[in-house]
mmCIF file of C-alpha atoms in Angstrom:
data_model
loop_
_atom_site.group_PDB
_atom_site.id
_atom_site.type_symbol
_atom_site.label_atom_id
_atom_site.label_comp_id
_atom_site.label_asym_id
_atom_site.label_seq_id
_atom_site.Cartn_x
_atom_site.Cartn_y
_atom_site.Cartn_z
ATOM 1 C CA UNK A 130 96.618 124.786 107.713
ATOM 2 C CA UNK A 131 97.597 128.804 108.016
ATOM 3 C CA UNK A 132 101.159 128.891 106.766
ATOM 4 C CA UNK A 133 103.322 131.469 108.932
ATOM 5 C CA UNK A 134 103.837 134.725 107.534
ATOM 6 C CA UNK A 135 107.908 134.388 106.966
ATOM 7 C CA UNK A 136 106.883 131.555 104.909
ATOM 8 C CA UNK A 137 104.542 133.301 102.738
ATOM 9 C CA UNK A 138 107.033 135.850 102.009
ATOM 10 C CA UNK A 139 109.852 133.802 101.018
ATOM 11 C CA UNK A 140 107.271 131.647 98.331
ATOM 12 C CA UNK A 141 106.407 134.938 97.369
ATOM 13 C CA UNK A 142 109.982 135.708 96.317
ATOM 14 C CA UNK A 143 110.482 132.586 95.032
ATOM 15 C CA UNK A 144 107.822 133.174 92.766
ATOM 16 C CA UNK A 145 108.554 136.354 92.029
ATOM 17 C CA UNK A 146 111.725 135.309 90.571
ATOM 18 C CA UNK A 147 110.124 133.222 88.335
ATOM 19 C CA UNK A 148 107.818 135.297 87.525
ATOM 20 C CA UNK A 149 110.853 137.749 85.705
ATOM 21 C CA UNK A 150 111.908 137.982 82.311
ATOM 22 C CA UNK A 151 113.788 135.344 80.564
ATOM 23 C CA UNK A 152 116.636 137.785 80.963
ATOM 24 C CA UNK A 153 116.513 138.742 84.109
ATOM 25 C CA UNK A 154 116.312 134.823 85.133
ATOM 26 C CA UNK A 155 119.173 134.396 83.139
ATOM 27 C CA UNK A 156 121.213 136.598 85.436
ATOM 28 C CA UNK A 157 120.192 135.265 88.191
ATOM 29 C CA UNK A 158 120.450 131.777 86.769
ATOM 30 C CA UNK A 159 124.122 132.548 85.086
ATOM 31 C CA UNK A 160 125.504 131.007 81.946
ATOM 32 C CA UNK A 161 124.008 128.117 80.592
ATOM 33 C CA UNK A 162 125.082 125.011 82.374
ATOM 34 C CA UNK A 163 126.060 121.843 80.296
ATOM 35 C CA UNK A 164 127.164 118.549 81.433
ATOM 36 C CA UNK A 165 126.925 115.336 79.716
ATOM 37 C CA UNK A 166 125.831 116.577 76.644
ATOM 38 C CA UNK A 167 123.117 118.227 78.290
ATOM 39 C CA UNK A 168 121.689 121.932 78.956
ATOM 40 C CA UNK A 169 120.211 122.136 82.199
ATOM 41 C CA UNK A 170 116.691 123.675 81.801
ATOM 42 C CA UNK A 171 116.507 127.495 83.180
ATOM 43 C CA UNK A 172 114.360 126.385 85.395
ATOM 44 C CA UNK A 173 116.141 124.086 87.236
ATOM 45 C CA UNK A 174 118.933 126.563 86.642
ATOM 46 C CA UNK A 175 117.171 129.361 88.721
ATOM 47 C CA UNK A 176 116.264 127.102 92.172
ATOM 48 C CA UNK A 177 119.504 125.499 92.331
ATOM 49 C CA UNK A 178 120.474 129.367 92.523
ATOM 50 C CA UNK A 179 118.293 130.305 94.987
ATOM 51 C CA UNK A 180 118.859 126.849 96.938
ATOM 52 C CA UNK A 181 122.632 127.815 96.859
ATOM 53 C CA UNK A 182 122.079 131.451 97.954
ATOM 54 C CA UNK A 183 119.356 130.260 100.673
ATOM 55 C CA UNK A 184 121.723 127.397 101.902
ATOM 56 C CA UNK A 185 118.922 124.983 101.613
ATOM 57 C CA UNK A 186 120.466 121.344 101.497
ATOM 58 C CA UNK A 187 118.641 118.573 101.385
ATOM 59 C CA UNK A 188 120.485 117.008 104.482
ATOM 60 C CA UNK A 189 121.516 119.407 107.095
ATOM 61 C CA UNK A 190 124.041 119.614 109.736
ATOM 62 C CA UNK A 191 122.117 117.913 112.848
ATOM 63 C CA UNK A 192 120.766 115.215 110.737
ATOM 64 C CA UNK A 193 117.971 113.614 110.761
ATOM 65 C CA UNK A 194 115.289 116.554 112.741
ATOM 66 C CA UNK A 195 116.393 119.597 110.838
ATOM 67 C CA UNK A 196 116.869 117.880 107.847
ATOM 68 C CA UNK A 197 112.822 116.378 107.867
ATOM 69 C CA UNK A 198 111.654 120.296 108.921
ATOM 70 C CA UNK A 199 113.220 121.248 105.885
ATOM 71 C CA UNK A 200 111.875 119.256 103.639
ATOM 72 C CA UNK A 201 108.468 120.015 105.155
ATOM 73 C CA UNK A 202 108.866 124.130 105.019
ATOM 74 C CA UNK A 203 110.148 123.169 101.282
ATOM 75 C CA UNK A 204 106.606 122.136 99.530
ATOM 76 C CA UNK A 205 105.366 125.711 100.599
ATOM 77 C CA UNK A 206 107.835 127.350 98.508
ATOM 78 C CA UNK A 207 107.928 125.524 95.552
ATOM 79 C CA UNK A 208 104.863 123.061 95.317
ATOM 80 C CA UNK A 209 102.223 125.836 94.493
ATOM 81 C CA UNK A 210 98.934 126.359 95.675
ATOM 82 C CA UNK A 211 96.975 123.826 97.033
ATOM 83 C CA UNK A 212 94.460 121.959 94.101
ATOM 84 C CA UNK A 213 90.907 122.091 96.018
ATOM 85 C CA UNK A 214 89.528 120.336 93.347
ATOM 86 C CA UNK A 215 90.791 117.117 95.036
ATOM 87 C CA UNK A 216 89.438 116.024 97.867
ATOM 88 C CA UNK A 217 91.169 114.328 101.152
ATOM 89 C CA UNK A 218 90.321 112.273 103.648
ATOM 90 C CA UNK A 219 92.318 110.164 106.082
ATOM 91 C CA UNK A 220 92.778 106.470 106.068
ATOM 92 C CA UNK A 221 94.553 104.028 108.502
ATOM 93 C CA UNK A 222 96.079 101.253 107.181
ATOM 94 C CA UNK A 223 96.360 97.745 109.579
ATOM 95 C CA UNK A 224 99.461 96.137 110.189
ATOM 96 C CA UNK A 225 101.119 93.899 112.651
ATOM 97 C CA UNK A 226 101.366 96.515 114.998
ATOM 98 C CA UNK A 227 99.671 99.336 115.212
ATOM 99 C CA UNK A 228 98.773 101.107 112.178
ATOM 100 C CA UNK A 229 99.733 102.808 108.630
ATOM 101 C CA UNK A 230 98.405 106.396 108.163
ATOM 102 C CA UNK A 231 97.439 107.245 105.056
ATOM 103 C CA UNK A 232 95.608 110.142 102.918
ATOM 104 C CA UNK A 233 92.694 108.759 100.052
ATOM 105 C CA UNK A 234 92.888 112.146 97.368
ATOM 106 C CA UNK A 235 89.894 111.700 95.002
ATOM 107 C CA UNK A 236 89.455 114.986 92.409
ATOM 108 C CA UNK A 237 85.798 116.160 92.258
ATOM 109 C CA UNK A 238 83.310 114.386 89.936
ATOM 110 C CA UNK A 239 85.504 110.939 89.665
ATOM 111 C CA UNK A 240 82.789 108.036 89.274
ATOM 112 C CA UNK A 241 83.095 105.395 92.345
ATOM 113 C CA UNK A 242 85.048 102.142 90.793
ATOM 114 C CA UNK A 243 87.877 104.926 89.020
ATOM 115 C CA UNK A 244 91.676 103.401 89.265
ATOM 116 C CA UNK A 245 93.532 104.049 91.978
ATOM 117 C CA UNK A 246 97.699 104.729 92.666
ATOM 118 C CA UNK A 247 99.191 103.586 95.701
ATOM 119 C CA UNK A 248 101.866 106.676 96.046
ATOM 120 C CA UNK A 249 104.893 106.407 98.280
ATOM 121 C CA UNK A 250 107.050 109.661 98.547
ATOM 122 C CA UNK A 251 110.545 110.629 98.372
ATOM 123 C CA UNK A 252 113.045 111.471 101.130
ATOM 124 C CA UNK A 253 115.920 108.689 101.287
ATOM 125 C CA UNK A 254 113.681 106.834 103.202
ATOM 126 C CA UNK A 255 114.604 109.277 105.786
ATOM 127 C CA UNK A 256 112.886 112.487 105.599
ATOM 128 C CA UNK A 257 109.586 113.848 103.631
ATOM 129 C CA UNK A 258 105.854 112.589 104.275
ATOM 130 C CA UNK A 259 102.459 112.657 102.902
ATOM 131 C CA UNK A 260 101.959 116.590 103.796
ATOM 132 C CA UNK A 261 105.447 117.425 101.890
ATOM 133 C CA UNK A 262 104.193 115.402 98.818
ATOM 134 C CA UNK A 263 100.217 116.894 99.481
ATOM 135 C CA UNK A 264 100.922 118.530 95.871
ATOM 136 C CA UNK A 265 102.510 115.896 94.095
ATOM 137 C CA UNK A 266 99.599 113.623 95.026
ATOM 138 C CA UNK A 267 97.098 116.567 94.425
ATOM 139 C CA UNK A 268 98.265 116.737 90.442
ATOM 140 C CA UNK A 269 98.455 113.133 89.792
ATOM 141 C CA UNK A 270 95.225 112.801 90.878
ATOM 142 C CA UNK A 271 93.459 115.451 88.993
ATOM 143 C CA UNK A 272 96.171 115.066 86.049
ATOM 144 C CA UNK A 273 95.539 111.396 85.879
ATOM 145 C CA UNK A 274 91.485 111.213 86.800
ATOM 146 C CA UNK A 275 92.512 108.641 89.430
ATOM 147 C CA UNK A 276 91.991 108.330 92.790
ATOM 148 C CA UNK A 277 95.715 108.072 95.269
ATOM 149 C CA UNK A 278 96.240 106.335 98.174
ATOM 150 C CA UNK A 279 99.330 108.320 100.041
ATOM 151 C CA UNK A 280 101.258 106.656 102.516
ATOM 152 C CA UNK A 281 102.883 107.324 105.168
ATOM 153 C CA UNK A 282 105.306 104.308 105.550
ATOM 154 C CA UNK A 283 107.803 104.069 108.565
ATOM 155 C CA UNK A 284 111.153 106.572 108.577
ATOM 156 C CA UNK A 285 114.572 105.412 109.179
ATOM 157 C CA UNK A 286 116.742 105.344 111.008
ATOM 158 C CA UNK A 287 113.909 104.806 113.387
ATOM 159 C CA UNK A 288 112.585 101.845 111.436
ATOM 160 C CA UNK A 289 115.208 100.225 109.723
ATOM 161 C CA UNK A 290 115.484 98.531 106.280
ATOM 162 C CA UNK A 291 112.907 96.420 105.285
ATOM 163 C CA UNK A 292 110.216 98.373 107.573
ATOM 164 C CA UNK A 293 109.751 100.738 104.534
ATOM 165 C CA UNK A 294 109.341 98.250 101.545
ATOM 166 C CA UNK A 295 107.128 95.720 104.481
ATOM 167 C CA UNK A 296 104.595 99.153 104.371
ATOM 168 C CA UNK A 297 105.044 99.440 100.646
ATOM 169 C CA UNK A 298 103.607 96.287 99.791
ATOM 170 C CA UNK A 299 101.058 96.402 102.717
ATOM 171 C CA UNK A 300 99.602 99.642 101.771
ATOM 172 C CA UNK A 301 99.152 97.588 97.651
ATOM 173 C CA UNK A 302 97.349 94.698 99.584
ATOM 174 C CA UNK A 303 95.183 97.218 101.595
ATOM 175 C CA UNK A 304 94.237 99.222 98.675
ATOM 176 C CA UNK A 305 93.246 95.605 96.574
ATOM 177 C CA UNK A 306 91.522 94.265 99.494
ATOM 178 C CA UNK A 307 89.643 97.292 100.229
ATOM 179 C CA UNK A 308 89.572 98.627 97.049
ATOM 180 C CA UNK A 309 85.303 99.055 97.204
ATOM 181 C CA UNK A 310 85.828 101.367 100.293
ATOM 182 C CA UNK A 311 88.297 103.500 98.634
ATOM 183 C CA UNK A 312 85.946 104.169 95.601
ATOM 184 C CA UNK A 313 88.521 102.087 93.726
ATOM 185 C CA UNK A 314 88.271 98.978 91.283
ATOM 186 C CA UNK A 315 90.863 96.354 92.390
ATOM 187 C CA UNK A 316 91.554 95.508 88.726
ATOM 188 C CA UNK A 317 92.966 99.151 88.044
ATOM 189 C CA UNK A 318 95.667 99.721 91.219
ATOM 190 C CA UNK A 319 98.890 100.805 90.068
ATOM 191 C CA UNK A 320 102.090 101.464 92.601
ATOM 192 C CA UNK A 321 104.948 104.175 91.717
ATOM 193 C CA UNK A 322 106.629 107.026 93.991
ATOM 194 C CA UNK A 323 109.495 109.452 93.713
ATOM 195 C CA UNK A 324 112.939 108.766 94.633
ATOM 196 C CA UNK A 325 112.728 106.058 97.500
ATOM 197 C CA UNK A 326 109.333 105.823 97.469
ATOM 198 C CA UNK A 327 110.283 104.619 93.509
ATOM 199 C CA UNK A 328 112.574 102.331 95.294
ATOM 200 C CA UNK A 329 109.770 101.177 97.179
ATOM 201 C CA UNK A 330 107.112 101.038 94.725
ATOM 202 C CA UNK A 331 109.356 98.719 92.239
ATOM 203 C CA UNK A 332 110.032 96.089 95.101
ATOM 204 C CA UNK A 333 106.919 96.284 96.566
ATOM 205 C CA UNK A 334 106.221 94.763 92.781
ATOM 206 C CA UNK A 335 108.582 92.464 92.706
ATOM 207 C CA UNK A 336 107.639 91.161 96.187
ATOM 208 C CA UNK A 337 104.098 90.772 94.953
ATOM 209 C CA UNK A 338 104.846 88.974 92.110
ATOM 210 C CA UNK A 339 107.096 86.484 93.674
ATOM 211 C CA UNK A 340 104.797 85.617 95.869
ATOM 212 C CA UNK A 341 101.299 84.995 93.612
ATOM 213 C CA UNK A 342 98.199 86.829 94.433
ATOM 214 C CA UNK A 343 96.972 90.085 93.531
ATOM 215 C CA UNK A 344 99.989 92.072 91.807
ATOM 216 C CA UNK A 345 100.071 96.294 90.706
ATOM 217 C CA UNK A 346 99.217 96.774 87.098
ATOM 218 C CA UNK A 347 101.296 99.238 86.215
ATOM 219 C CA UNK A 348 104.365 100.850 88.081
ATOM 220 C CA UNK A 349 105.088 104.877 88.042
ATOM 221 C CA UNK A 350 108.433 104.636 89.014
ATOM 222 C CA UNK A 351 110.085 108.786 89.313
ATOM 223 C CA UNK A 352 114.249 109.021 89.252
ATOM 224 C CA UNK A 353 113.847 105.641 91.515
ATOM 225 C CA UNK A 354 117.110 104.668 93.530
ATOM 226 C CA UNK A 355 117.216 101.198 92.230
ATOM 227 C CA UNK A 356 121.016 99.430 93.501
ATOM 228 C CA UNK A 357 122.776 100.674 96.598
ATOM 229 C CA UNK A 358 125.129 98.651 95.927
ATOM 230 C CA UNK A 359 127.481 100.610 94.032
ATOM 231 C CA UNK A 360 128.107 104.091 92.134
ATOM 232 C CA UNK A 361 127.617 104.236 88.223
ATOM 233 C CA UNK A 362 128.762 107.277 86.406
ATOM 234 C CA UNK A 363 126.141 109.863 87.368
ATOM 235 C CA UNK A 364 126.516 109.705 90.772
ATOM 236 C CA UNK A 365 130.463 111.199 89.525
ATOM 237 C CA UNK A 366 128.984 113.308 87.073
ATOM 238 C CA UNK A 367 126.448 114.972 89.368
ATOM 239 C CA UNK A 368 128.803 114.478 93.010
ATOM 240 C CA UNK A 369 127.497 117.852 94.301
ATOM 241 C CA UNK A 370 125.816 121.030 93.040
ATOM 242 C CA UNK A 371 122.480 120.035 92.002
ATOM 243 C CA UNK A 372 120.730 119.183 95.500
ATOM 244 C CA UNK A 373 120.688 115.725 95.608
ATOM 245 C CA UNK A 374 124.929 114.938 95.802
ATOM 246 C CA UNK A 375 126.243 111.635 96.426
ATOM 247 C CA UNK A 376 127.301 112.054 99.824
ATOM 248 C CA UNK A 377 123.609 112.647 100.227
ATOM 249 C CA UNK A 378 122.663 108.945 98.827
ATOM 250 C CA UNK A 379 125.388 107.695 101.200
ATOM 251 C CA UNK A 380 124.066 109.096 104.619
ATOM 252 C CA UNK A 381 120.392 108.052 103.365
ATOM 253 C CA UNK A 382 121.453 104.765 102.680
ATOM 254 C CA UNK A 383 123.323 104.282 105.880
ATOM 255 C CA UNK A 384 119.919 105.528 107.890
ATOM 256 C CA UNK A 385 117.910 103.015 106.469
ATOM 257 C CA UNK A 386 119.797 99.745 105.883
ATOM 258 C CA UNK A 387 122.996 99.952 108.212
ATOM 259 C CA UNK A 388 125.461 97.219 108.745
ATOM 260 C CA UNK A 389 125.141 94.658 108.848
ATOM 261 C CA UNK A 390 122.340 95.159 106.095
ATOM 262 C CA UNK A 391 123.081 93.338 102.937
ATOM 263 C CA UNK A 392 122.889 96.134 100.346
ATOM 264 C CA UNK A 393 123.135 93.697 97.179
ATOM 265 C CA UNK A 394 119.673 92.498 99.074
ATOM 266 C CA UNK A 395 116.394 92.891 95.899
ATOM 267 C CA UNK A 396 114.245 94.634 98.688
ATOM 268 C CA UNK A 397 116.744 97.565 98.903
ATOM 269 C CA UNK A 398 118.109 96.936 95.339
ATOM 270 C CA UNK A 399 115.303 96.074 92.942
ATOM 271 C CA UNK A 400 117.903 96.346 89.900
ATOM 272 C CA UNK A 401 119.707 92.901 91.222
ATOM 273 C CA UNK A 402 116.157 90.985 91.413
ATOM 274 C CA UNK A 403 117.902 87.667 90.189
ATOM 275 C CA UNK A 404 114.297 86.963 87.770
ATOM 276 C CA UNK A 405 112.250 90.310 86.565
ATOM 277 C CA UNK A 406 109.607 88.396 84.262
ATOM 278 C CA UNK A 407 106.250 88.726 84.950
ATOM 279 C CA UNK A 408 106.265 92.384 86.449
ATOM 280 C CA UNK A 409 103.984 94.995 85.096
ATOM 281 C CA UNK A 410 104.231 97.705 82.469
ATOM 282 C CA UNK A 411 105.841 100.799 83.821
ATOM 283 C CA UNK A 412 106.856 104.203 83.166
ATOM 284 C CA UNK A 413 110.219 105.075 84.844
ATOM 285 C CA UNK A 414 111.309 109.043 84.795
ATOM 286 C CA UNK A 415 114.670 109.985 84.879
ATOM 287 C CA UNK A 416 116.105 113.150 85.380
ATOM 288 C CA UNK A 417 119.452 114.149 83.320
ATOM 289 C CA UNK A 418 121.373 115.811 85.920
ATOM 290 C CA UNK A 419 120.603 113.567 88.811
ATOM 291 C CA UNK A 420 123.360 111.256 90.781
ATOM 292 C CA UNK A 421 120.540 108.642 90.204
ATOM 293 C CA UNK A 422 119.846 108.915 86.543
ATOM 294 C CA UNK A 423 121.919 105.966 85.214
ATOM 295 C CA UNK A 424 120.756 103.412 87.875
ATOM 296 C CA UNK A 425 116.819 104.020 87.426
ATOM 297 C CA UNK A 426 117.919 103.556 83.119
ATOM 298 C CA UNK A 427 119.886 100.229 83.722
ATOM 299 C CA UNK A 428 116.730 99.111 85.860
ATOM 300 C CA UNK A 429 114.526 100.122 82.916
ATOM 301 C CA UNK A 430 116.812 98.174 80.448
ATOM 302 C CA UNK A 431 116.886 95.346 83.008
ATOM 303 C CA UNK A 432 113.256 95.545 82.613
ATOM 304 C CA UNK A 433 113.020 95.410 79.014
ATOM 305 C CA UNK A 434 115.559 92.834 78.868
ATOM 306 C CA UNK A 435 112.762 90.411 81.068
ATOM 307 C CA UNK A 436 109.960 91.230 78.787
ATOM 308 C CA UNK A 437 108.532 93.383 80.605
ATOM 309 C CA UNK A 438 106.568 96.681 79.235
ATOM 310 C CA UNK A 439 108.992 100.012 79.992
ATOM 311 C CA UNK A 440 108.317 103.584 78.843
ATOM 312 C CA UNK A 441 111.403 105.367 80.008
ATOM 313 C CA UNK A 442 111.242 108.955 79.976
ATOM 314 C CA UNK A 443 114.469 110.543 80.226
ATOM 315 C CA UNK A 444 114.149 114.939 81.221
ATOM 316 C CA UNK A 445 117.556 115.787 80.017
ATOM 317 C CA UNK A 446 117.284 119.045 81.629
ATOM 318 C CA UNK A 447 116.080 118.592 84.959
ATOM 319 C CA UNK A 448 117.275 117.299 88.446
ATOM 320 C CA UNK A 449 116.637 114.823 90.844
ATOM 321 C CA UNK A 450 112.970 115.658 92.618
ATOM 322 C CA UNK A 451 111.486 117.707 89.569
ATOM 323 C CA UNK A 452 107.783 116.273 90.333
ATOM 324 C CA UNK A 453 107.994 118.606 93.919
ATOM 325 C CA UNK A 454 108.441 122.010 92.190
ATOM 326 C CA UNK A 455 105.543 121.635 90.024
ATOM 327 C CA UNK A 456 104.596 125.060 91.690
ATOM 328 C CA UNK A 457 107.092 127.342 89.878
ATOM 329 C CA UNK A 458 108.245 127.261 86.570
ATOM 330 C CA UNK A 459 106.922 125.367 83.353
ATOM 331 C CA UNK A 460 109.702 122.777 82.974
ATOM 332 C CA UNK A 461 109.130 120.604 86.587
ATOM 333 C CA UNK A 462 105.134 120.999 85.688
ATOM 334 C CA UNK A 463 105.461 119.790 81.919
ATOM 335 C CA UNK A 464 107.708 116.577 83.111
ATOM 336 C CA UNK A 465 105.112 115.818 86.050
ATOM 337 C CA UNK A 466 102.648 116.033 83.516
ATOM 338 C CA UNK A 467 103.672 113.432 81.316
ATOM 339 C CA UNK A 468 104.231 111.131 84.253
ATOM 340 C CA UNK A 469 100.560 111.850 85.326
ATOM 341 C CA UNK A 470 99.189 111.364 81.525
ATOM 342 C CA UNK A 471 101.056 107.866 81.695
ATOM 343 C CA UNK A 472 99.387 106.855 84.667
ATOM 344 C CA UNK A 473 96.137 107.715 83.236
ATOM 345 C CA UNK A 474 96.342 105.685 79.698
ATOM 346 C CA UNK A 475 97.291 102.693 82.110
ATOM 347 C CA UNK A 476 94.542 103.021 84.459
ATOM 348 C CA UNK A 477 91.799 104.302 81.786
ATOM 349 C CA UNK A 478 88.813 101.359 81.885
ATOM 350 C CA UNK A 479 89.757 98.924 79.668
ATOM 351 C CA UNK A 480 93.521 99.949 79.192
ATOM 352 C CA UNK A 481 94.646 96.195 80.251
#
């Protein structure tokens, strides 16, 4: 794909502020921002500046269209360069009607029978796809030594709530069943996303528990929106001013499940699963200023609380979506990292 010049140009600014002094960030940046006990990370400091000063948003006014070109034109300015060491090819995934598109990423040199993550990205269920997340599934891959199945489940508000989480858990049966064609063993599948597509990964889970057969074994589960149900104190500590707001969450939600959806319903709020034995191990990354944070930690605790295995990895000073701007700047890269060096311990041969 040749990415238009004005493109180019504005990643190369983007860059180039990064690529400044500490000081000079720092001005850009201003003061030090605490919340919360917390110091938001430089960083993160610097793009919410130049988000603020570029007007990006992650919903725009005329909805739905704009807001899903935006988050496409996004990964070019902040996702990096494109990891050729990892290999793509596309894969179509059956379902009742029609079909589920999806992209296999294997990095060079992985033996056939390596472990495998079923990824589903971020977007409120709304916007983003398997090109905006290309680099997110690019570093897990290589990070990780696994192979990743990306998918590109159905977008509200075109497909409402549970179309999304019906794909989720399709795409996990798909990759067991067919594991031998994807260069996979079926023993060593793991599910996890960002965002909604963390949503979606931990009820896919629970769906496949609940109902026997083959189940993920182990969940990556990134700043997850886990109960729609109501607001905890992050989403009023974090309202507005560090991309994801609140009112964001709200117009998401009301794509995907709209009344007369029952928002208390596991499927669209894995936190109020009424039983959560028998999931898993997972790994659930949180980000400190994100309207999110405390609901993906009460689902960890929830977790815990069933017996099941939780690493939760708070970044105190980072915001909602750090895996996408593993291009620029050391902190989003380092927290990605950690997520991708999680994933690989669980999925090494022999790790269950």
């Amino acid at each position: 794909m040749t990415i238009p010049l004005p493109v180019r140009i504005q990643a190369a600014v983007v860059r180039g502020a990064f690529a400044l002094p500490e000081g000079l960030r720092r001005a850009i940046a201003g003061k030090p921002l605490v919340r919360d006990g917390q110091t938001l990370a430089l960083d993160a400091q610097l793009i919410l500046r130049l988000q603020q000063l570029s007007k990006a948003a992650l919903v725009l006014p005329g909805g739905v269209e704009p807001s899903r070109a935006a988050m496409e034109y996004a990964r070019h300015l902040v996702g990096g360069a494109t990891l050729r060491t990892v290999t793509a090819r596309a894969v179509g995934i059956p379902r009742e009607q029609g079909e589920t598109a999806a992209t296999l990423y294997t990095p060079d040199g992985l033996a056939e029978g390596s472990g495998l993550l079923v990824y589903l990205h971020g977007g409120g269920w709304v916007v983003g796809s398997r090109a905006s997340h290309d680099h997110v599934a690019r570093f897990l891959a290589q990070r990780a030594h696994v192979r990743v199945l990306s998918v590109e489940y159905r977008l509200a508000p075109e497909h409402v709530f549970p179309a999304a989480a019906e794909d989720a858990l399709a795409a996990f049966d798909y990759a067991h069943a067919k594991a031998a064609d994807l260069g996979a063993d079926p023993e060593r599948i793991a599910i996890g996303g960002d965002s909604a597509g963390g949503n979606l990964a931990a009820v896919a889970t629970q769906e496949a528990v609940r109902r026997g057969g083959p189940v993920p074994v182990f969940q990556l589960l990134l700043y997850p929106a886990a109960d729609a149900s109501t607001r905890r104190r992050s989403r009023e500590l974090f309202v507005d001013g560090f991309f994801l707001t609140s009112a964001d969450m709200d117009w998401f939600v009301d794509q995907y499940a709209p009344a007369p959806a029952d928002r208390t319903d596991p499927r669209l709020s894995p936190l109020l699963a009424e039983d959560l034995t028998g999931l898993p191990p997972a790994y659930i990354g949180t980000a400190g200023f994100d309207p999110l944070r405390d609901e993906g930690e009460a689902y960890a605790q929830a977790l815990r609380e069933a017996g099941v295995a939780v690493r939760l990895s708070r970044q105190p000073d980072l915001i909602h979506g750090y895996a996408n701007y593993i291009g620029i700047g050391h902190r989003f890269r380092e927290a990605t990292a950690e997520a991708a060096e999680a994933l690989r311990k669980a999925l090494a041969p022999g790790a269950a």
